[in-house]
């Protein structure tokens, strides 16, 4: 999901085949009207879910079709849980529930056997985020014989805590879970940020200090690493071959976003601890690079790829997560609201205007222009939906906790296979087959081809 996994650039072949014309219609959006925001969100949600075929006969439930990767389906379902919460529209709830439950394994975690060749810690975290959103928003519970949403999130936490690696770099999670995958020797911010955020949200929801301790431990590791600067810039990651001393200085919206969400939850969990307020404010300041002054200072841009037109198939969705997590921060760290909302409002207006392709419903990527840029896909729709519906944040209740309105059943030992201790993950210790190696080799070739073909090596100063 990151610069190493910078997959082959996919040109906008669909747009070209349709012979698109550049028009400036866009989706009507009046931010002073709750109904207007809901209507705009409904239009974009329909466009995004039209890409999902998992509820059609003969298709794979819970998966997006090629060229989309497994993790992005989990992220999409998360955005749709939020859509239900913001709008009250239940149209997609059954599809979301079926999709999420289809991607759990026999061990009742997000480690399905069909992903064992490619799944990374960051990928798994995005499915856990969807489960955690279901917990915090009291999304309808799974059927009785299925694990609860909270148990699924707890299982991912337990598995990732067991993967904490002290062999090099003083700790942290590796990007990849499996030894045969390229990226196993790389420690990145989104994997560690995902674990940090999950731990913080579990701490706030359950009140269990163990989760908070892990969140603090992860933050401390980031602070001593080269990945988090004094100015709260968050770099992509670092290779373990040099003990993580040389960071890749790419900055992505979702990296600062996931740490912001975690820090805000820790601020809330600790009843306003000044250190967590400092970190939350610092991370808010760290988002400014994604709201360039050249665009007025309030329009979100994926600065590492968007201006150059080099975004790969994953990256157009990244703005969805920063939008979501900035909005959520205003509820659990209210001091952030004035800073956040001016940016989400301007970005939503820009996104709605950019949803002007193919007759005025297809969303593009560049929110600083009302003329459709010809880009389209799940990521573009997801980012537009997220930033538009995030403007309803003041109209909905804050996330529940176990003590205040939460209903999802807790299973603290989920994912461990043992009520007393965390054993070795069985998928990590099973014998590697030739099929595994061959499949991983093909995927690695694709990964490296994408890296050489589309990554821009950009660093941003403080």
XYZ file of C-alpha atoms in Angstrom:
462
model
C 0.000 0.000 0.000
C 3.050 2.240 0.026
C 5.907 3.473 -2.073
C 7.472 0.010 -2.417
C 4.120 -1.411 -3.383
C 3.815 1.285 -6.012
C 2.007 -0.895 -8.487
C 2.010 -0.530 -12.225
C 0.472 2.793 -13.274
C -3.013 2.134 -14.633
C -3.905 4.769 -17.234
C -7.442 6.032 -17.339
C -8.376 3.575 -20.079
C -11.993 3.498 -19.071
C -12.279 7.250 -19.343
C -10.585 7.253 -22.719
C -12.773 4.452 -24.037
C -15.806 6.513 -23.081
C -14.388 9.460 -24.939
C -14.895 11.747 -21.992
C -15.332 15.447 -22.454
C -14.202 17.955 -19.895
C -17.272 19.494 -18.339
C -17.867 21.559 -15.224
C -21.178 20.432 -13.806
C -20.391 18.645 -10.579
C -22.625 17.522 -7.744
C -24.713 20.195 -6.085
C -23.543 20.728 -2.509
C -24.840 23.287 -0.027
C -22.903 22.833 3.196
C -25.479 24.838 5.130
C -28.077 22.159 4.344
C -27.880 18.754 6.011
C -30.115 17.282 3.330
C -27.920 18.650 0.547
C -24.868 16.992 2.091
C -26.762 13.710 2.433
C -27.959 13.909 -1.161
C -24.443 14.542 -2.437
C -23.086 11.687 -0.314
C -25.796 9.374 -1.651
C -24.864 10.167 -5.238
C -21.174 9.471 -4.646
C -21.863 6.352 -2.562
C -23.873 4.912 -5.434
C -21.037 5.655 -7.834
C -18.449 4.047 -5.571
C -20.486 0.923 -4.855
C -21.055 0.411 -8.571
C -17.436 -0.762 -8.706
C -18.144 -3.510 -6.172
C -19.302 -6.749 -7.781
C -19.010 -9.061 -4.786
C -22.781 -9.261 -4.371
C -23.240 -10.505 -7.932
C -23.473 -14.148 -8.920
C -20.103 -15.790 -9.499
C -18.070 -12.944 -7.993
C -15.920 -12.991 -4.837
C -17.760 -11.627 -1.827
C -15.792 -8.919 -0.026
C -13.331 -8.256 -2.845
C -13.091 -5.489 -5.394
C -12.329 -6.550 -8.965
C -8.905 -6.062 -10.512
C -6.907 -3.895 -10.427
C -7.911 -3.144 -6.825
C -6.153 -4.853 -3.948
C -7.648 -6.559 -0.918
C -7.010 -3.803 1.607
C -8.971 -1.193 -0.350
C -12.171 -3.232 -0.119
C -11.874 -3.129 3.673
C -11.329 0.620 3.527
C -14.371 0.986 1.265
C -16.591 -0.910 3.702
C -15.325 1.332 6.507
C -16.361 4.419 4.538
C -19.776 2.838 3.933
C -20.297 2.195 7.653
C -19.634 5.888 8.142
C -22.035 6.677 5.289
C -24.803 4.789 7.087
C -23.983 6.547 10.348
C -23.964 10.024 8.819
C -27.010 9.657 6.585
C -29.186 6.931 8.106
C -29.353 5.238 4.693
C -29.424 1.453 5.232
C -29.313 0.562 1.518
C -25.823 -0.932 1.635
C -25.708 -2.347 5.170
C -26.271 -6.002 4.228
C -23.641 -5.812 1.489
C -21.151 -4.270 3.908
C -21.770 -6.897 6.583
C -21.497 -9.760 4.097
C -18.320 -8.331 2.620
C -16.582 -7.894 5.955
C -17.504 -11.325 7.265
C -16.463 -13.000 4.014
C -12.875 -11.908 4.624
C -12.327 -13.447 8.030
C -10.529 -16.741 8.459
C -11.338 -19.833 10.494
C -9.397 -18.148 13.303
C -11.947 -15.304 13.232
C -9.553 -12.604 12.167
C -8.821 -10.712 8.966
C -6.302 -13.253 7.702
C -8.200 -15.027 4.908
C -6.310 -17.831 3.237
C -6.672 -16.177 -0.170
C -4.434 -13.327 1.016
C -1.576 -15.289 2.578
C 0.859 -14.456 -0.226
C 0.429 -10.701 -0.086
C -1.139 -9.456 3.134
C 0.760 -6.785 5.054
C 0.230 -5.399 8.531
C -1.149 -2.205 7.015
C -3.637 -4.165 4.888
C -4.951 -6.032 7.897
C -5.244 -2.798 9.862
C -7.650 -1.280 7.347
C -10.062 -4.162 7.805
C -9.718 -3.756 11.559
C -10.540 -0.060 11.178
C -13.805 -1.041 9.495
C -14.635 -3.372 12.377
C -13.741 -0.659 14.877
C -15.972 1.863 13.124
C -18.792 -0.673 13.359
C -18.096 -0.928 17.096
C -17.965 2.806 17.758
C -20.992 3.618 15.614
C -23.154 0.699 16.810
C -23.460 -0.660 13.302
C -25.863 -3.656 13.262
C -24.166 -6.676 14.809
C -23.136 -9.741 12.788
C -25.321 -12.873 12.922
C -25.110 -14.780 16.236
C -22.639 -17.445 15.069
C -20.168 -14.853 13.791
C -17.557 -13.003 15.879
C -18.530 -9.562 17.083
C -17.089 -6.464 15.408
C -15.103 -5.778 18.572
C -13.698 -9.313 18.661
C -12.468 -8.930 15.081
C -10.650 -5.703 15.962
C -9.211 -7.295 19.101
C -7.967 -10.272 17.093
C -6.020 -8.000 14.751
C -4.555 -6.106 17.692
C -3.423 -9.308 19.412
C -1.830 -10.671 16.255
C -0.008 -7.451 15.495
C 1.203 -7.036 19.076
C 2.770 -10.466 18.707
C 4.544 -9.292 15.549
C 6.313 -6.412 17.317
C 9.873 -6.823 16.151
C 12.967 -5.895 18.152
C 15.579 -7.550 15.932
C 16.439 -4.189 14.332
C 15.466 -0.528 14.583
C 14.648 -0.812 18.282
C 11.153 -2.193 17.742
C 8.198 -1.481 15.502
C 6.183 -3.519 13.051
C 7.519 -4.672 9.730
C 5.511 -3.683 6.696
C 4.965 -7.261 5.514
C 3.726 -10.162 7.617
C 5.240 -12.984 5.607
C 8.958 -13.554 5.245
C 8.816 -14.314 1.532
C 7.344 -10.946 0.582
C 9.355 -7.964 -0.588
C 8.965 -5.359 2.109
C 9.487 -7.763 5.012
C 12.733 -5.890 5.714
C 10.989 -2.510 5.724
C 9.391 -0.743 8.679
C 6.845 1.812 7.627
C 4.657 4.447 9.176
C 1.290 3.173 7.989
C 1.777 -0.274 9.540
C 2.920 1.201 12.836
C 0.371 3.998 12.625
C -2.373 1.487 11.976
C -1.384 -0.493 15.062
C -1.104 2.715 17.109
C -4.538 3.910 16.032
C -6.151 0.534 16.649
C -4.627 0.290 20.135
C -5.737 3.828 20.993
C -9.285 3.275 19.798
C -9.511 -0.011 21.698
C -8.209 1.727 24.822
C -10.848 4.432 24.560
C -13.662 1.990 23.848
C -12.850 -0.719 26.383
C -11.079 1.313 29.080
C -8.371 -1.379 29.143
C -4.976 0.121 29.995
C -3.107 -2.630 28.141
C -4.225 -1.165 24.824
C -3.162 2.298 25.946
C 0.253 0.962 26.976
C 0.772 -0.447 23.492
C -0.323 2.819 21.921
C 2.200 4.675 24.079
C 4.904 2.152 23.235
C 4.278 2.559 19.523
C 4.314 6.347 19.774
C 7.561 6.256 21.737
C 9.111 4.063 19.064
C 8.039 6.473 16.336
C 9.482 9.412 18.272
C 12.893 7.779 18.555
C 12.829 6.649 14.937
C 13.677 8.670 11.850
C 10.078 8.499 10.642
C 8.570 11.252 12.816
C 10.206 14.674 12.781
C 10.115 17.401 15.418
C 7.714 19.260 13.127
C 5.373 16.222 13.065
C 6.138 15.369 9.473
C 5.707 11.621 9.023
C 7.872 9.875 6.458
C 6.930 6.720 4.627
C 9.347 4.221 6.181
C 12.914 2.974 6.414
C 14.813 -0.121 5.396
C 16.016 -2.422 8.141
C 19.346 -3.069 6.400
C 20.642 0.234 7.795
C 18.775 -0.098 11.084
C 16.082 2.300 9.849
C 18.485 5.254 9.977
C 17.735 6.511 6.456
C 14.025 7.297 6.008
C 12.208 7.472 2.703
C 11.006 11.069 2.986
C 7.760 10.665 1.092
C 4.723 12.057 2.915
C 1.243 10.659 2.405
C -2.070 11.930 3.750
C -2.985 8.659 5.408
C 0.231 8.485 7.432
C -0.330 11.718 9.330
C -4.046 10.888 9.415
C -3.687 7.557 11.157
C -1.405 9.013 13.827
C -3.750 11.975 14.275
C -6.674 9.613 14.893
C -4.633 7.640 17.399
C -3.345 10.702 19.242
C -6.831 12.209 19.483
C -8.164 8.960 20.940
C -5.350 8.936 23.483
C -6.119 12.551 24.372
C -9.721 11.553 24.967
C -8.862 8.337 26.816
C -6.516 10.179 29.195
C -9.086 12.907 29.901
C -7.058 15.567 28.148
C -3.474 14.692 29.031
C -1.401 17.742 27.949
C 1.174 15.603 26.154
C -1.467 14.069 23.935
C -2.925 17.488 23.223
C 0.539 18.587 22.149
C 0.883 15.587 19.871
C -2.602 16.072 18.421
C -1.948 19.740 17.738
C 1.440 18.908 16.262
C -0.068 16.350 13.915
C -2.779 18.801 12.874
C 0.008 21.190 12.010
C 1.691 18.334 10.137
C -1.333 18.062 7.853
C -0.688 21.524 6.402
C 1.643 20.137 3.742
C -1.447 18.494 2.217
C -3.314 21.806 2.008
C -0.891 23.812 -0.133
C -0.976 27.588 0.011
C -0.843 27.552 -3.774
C -4.393 26.129 -3.651
C -5.533 28.566 -0.977
C -4.445 26.575 2.076
C -7.671 24.602 2.551
C -7.921 22.266 -0.462
C -6.530 18.791 0.203
C -3.976 17.419 -2.235
C -1.926 14.203 -2.304
C 1.259 16.174 -2.786
C 3.597 13.229 -3.372
C 1.868 12.201 -6.592
C -1.157 14.290 -7.511
C 0.555 17.378 -9.000
C 2.808 15.178 -11.129
C -0.018 12.888 -12.243
C 1.940 9.904 -10.927
C -0.525 8.446 -8.381
C -0.799 4.679 -8.616
C -3.964 2.657 -8.164
C -3.909 2.837 -4.352
C -3.055 6.447 -3.711
C -6.235 8.213 -4.965
C -8.055 6.790 -1.924
C -5.621 8.159 0.663
C -7.414 11.505 1.031
C -10.507 9.584 2.147
C -8.754 8.480 5.315
C -7.288 11.843 6.260
C -10.747 13.380 5.760
C -12.362 10.719 7.940
C -9.806 10.935 10.708
C -9.667 14.736 10.787
C -13.448 14.817 11.154
C -13.428 12.193 13.919
C -10.757 14.181 15.752
C -13.160 17.099 16.171
C -15.451 14.931 18.303
C -12.881 13.468 20.667
C -10.496 16.444 20.731
C -12.914 19.368 20.234
C -10.192 22.036 20.280
C -9.348 20.887 16.750
C -12.715 21.773 15.215
C -12.074 25.260 13.843
C -8.823 24.208 12.173
C -10.286 21.028 10.728
C -13.674 22.156 9.512
C -12.484 25.028 7.335
C -10.340 22.515 5.467
C -13.003 19.833 5.187
C -15.560 22.370 3.995
C -13.357 23.811 1.262
C -12.170 20.360 0.211
C -15.730 19.018 0.070
C -16.811 21.868 -2.153
C -13.855 21.181 -4.406
C -14.518 17.445 -4.481
C -18.194 17.944 -5.353
C -17.295 20.218 -8.245
C -14.726 17.699 -9.483
C -17.479 15.036 -9.558
C -18.413 16.307 -12.989
C -17.345 13.489 -15.295
C -19.525 11.288 -17.468
C -22.589 13.466 -17.264
C -21.883 14.971 -13.877
C -21.581 12.058 -11.455
C -18.078 10.580 -11.862
C -15.567 11.991 -9.393
C -12.058 13.001 -10.339
C -8.950 13.560 -8.295
C -7.968 17.242 -8.358
C -10.241 19.162 -6.008
C -8.857 22.581 -6.945
C -10.619 22.651 -10.303
C -14.250 22.209 -11.326
C -13.248 20.711 -14.660
C -13.162 16.934 -14.448
C -9.577 15.730 -14.753
C -10.498 12.461 -16.484
C -9.465 10.311 -13.503
C -11.931 7.839 -12.094
C -12.063 4.803 -9.870
C -12.876 3.502 -6.417
C -10.248 5.727 -4.807
C -11.530 8.926 -6.360
C -15.116 8.114 -5.366
C -14.081 7.072 -1.871
C -12.126 10.260 -1.230
C -14.965 12.451 -2.484
C -17.541 10.562 -0.407
C -15.447 10.715 2.729
C -14.732 14.435 2.604
C -18.336 15.317 1.699
C -19.981 13.210 4.397
C -17.399 14.321 6.979
C -19.175 17.680 6.933
C -22.012 15.983 8.823
C -19.743 15.270 11.794
C -21.397 17.905 13.978
C -24.795 16.322 13.308
C -23.990 12.891 14.732
C -23.147 11.532 18.165
C -19.515 10.926 19.145
C -18.182 7.355 19.063
C -19.593 5.196 21.829
C -17.587 3.306 24.428
C -18.308 0.095 26.286
C -19.363 2.200 29.281
C -21.405 4.677 27.239
C -23.754 3.060 24.787
C -21.522 0.444 23.147
C -23.057 -2.956 22.461
C -20.367 -5.014 20.696
C -19.198 -8.023 22.716
C -15.589 -8.014 23.891
C -13.269 -11.015 23.439
C -9.869 -9.851 24.748
C -8.140 -13.113 23.750
C -9.475 -13.059 20.169
C -6.847 -14.034 17.654
C -4.615 -15.751 20.190
C -6.050 -19.253 20.176
C -5.354 -19.289 23.893
C -7.014 -17.408 26.716
C -3.759 -16.949 28.643
C -1.061 -16.095 26.142
C -0.352 -15.099 22.562
C 1.158 -18.068 20.682
C 3.081 -17.967 17.426
C 0.835 -17.077 14.515
C 0.281 -20.464 12.793
C 0.364 -18.959 9.317
C 3.826 -17.570 10.031
C 5.268 -20.906 11.066
C 3.710 -23.157 8.471
C 5.953 -24.659 5.807
C 6.418 -22.404 2.794
C 5.425 -24.184 -0.406
C 6.839 -23.729 -3.894
C 3.482 -22.276 -4.851
C 3.880 -19.619 -2.194
C 7.314 -18.687 -3.462
C 6.241 -18.651 -7.087
C 3.195 -16.524 -6.387
C 5.179 -14.133 -4.248
C 7.832 -13.877 -6.955
C 5.283 -12.837 -9.548
C 3.808 -10.254 -7.211
C 7.236 -8.914 -6.329
C 7.990 -8.399 -10.014
C 4.782 -6.431 -10.369
C 5.587 -4.408 -7.264
C 9.056 -3.480 -8.440
C 7.782 -2.710 -11.918
C 5.315 -0.272 -10.430
C 8.005 1.271 -8.263
C 10.306 1.910 -11.181
C 7.461 3.094 -13.355
C 5.561 5.484 -11.168
C 7.160 6.498 -7.864
C 8.306 10.083 -7.510
C 11.097 10.464 -4.994
C 10.084 13.657 -3.286
C 11.128 14.865 0.131
C 9.493 17.635 2.042
C 11.312 19.820 4.511
C 9.918 21.173 7.732
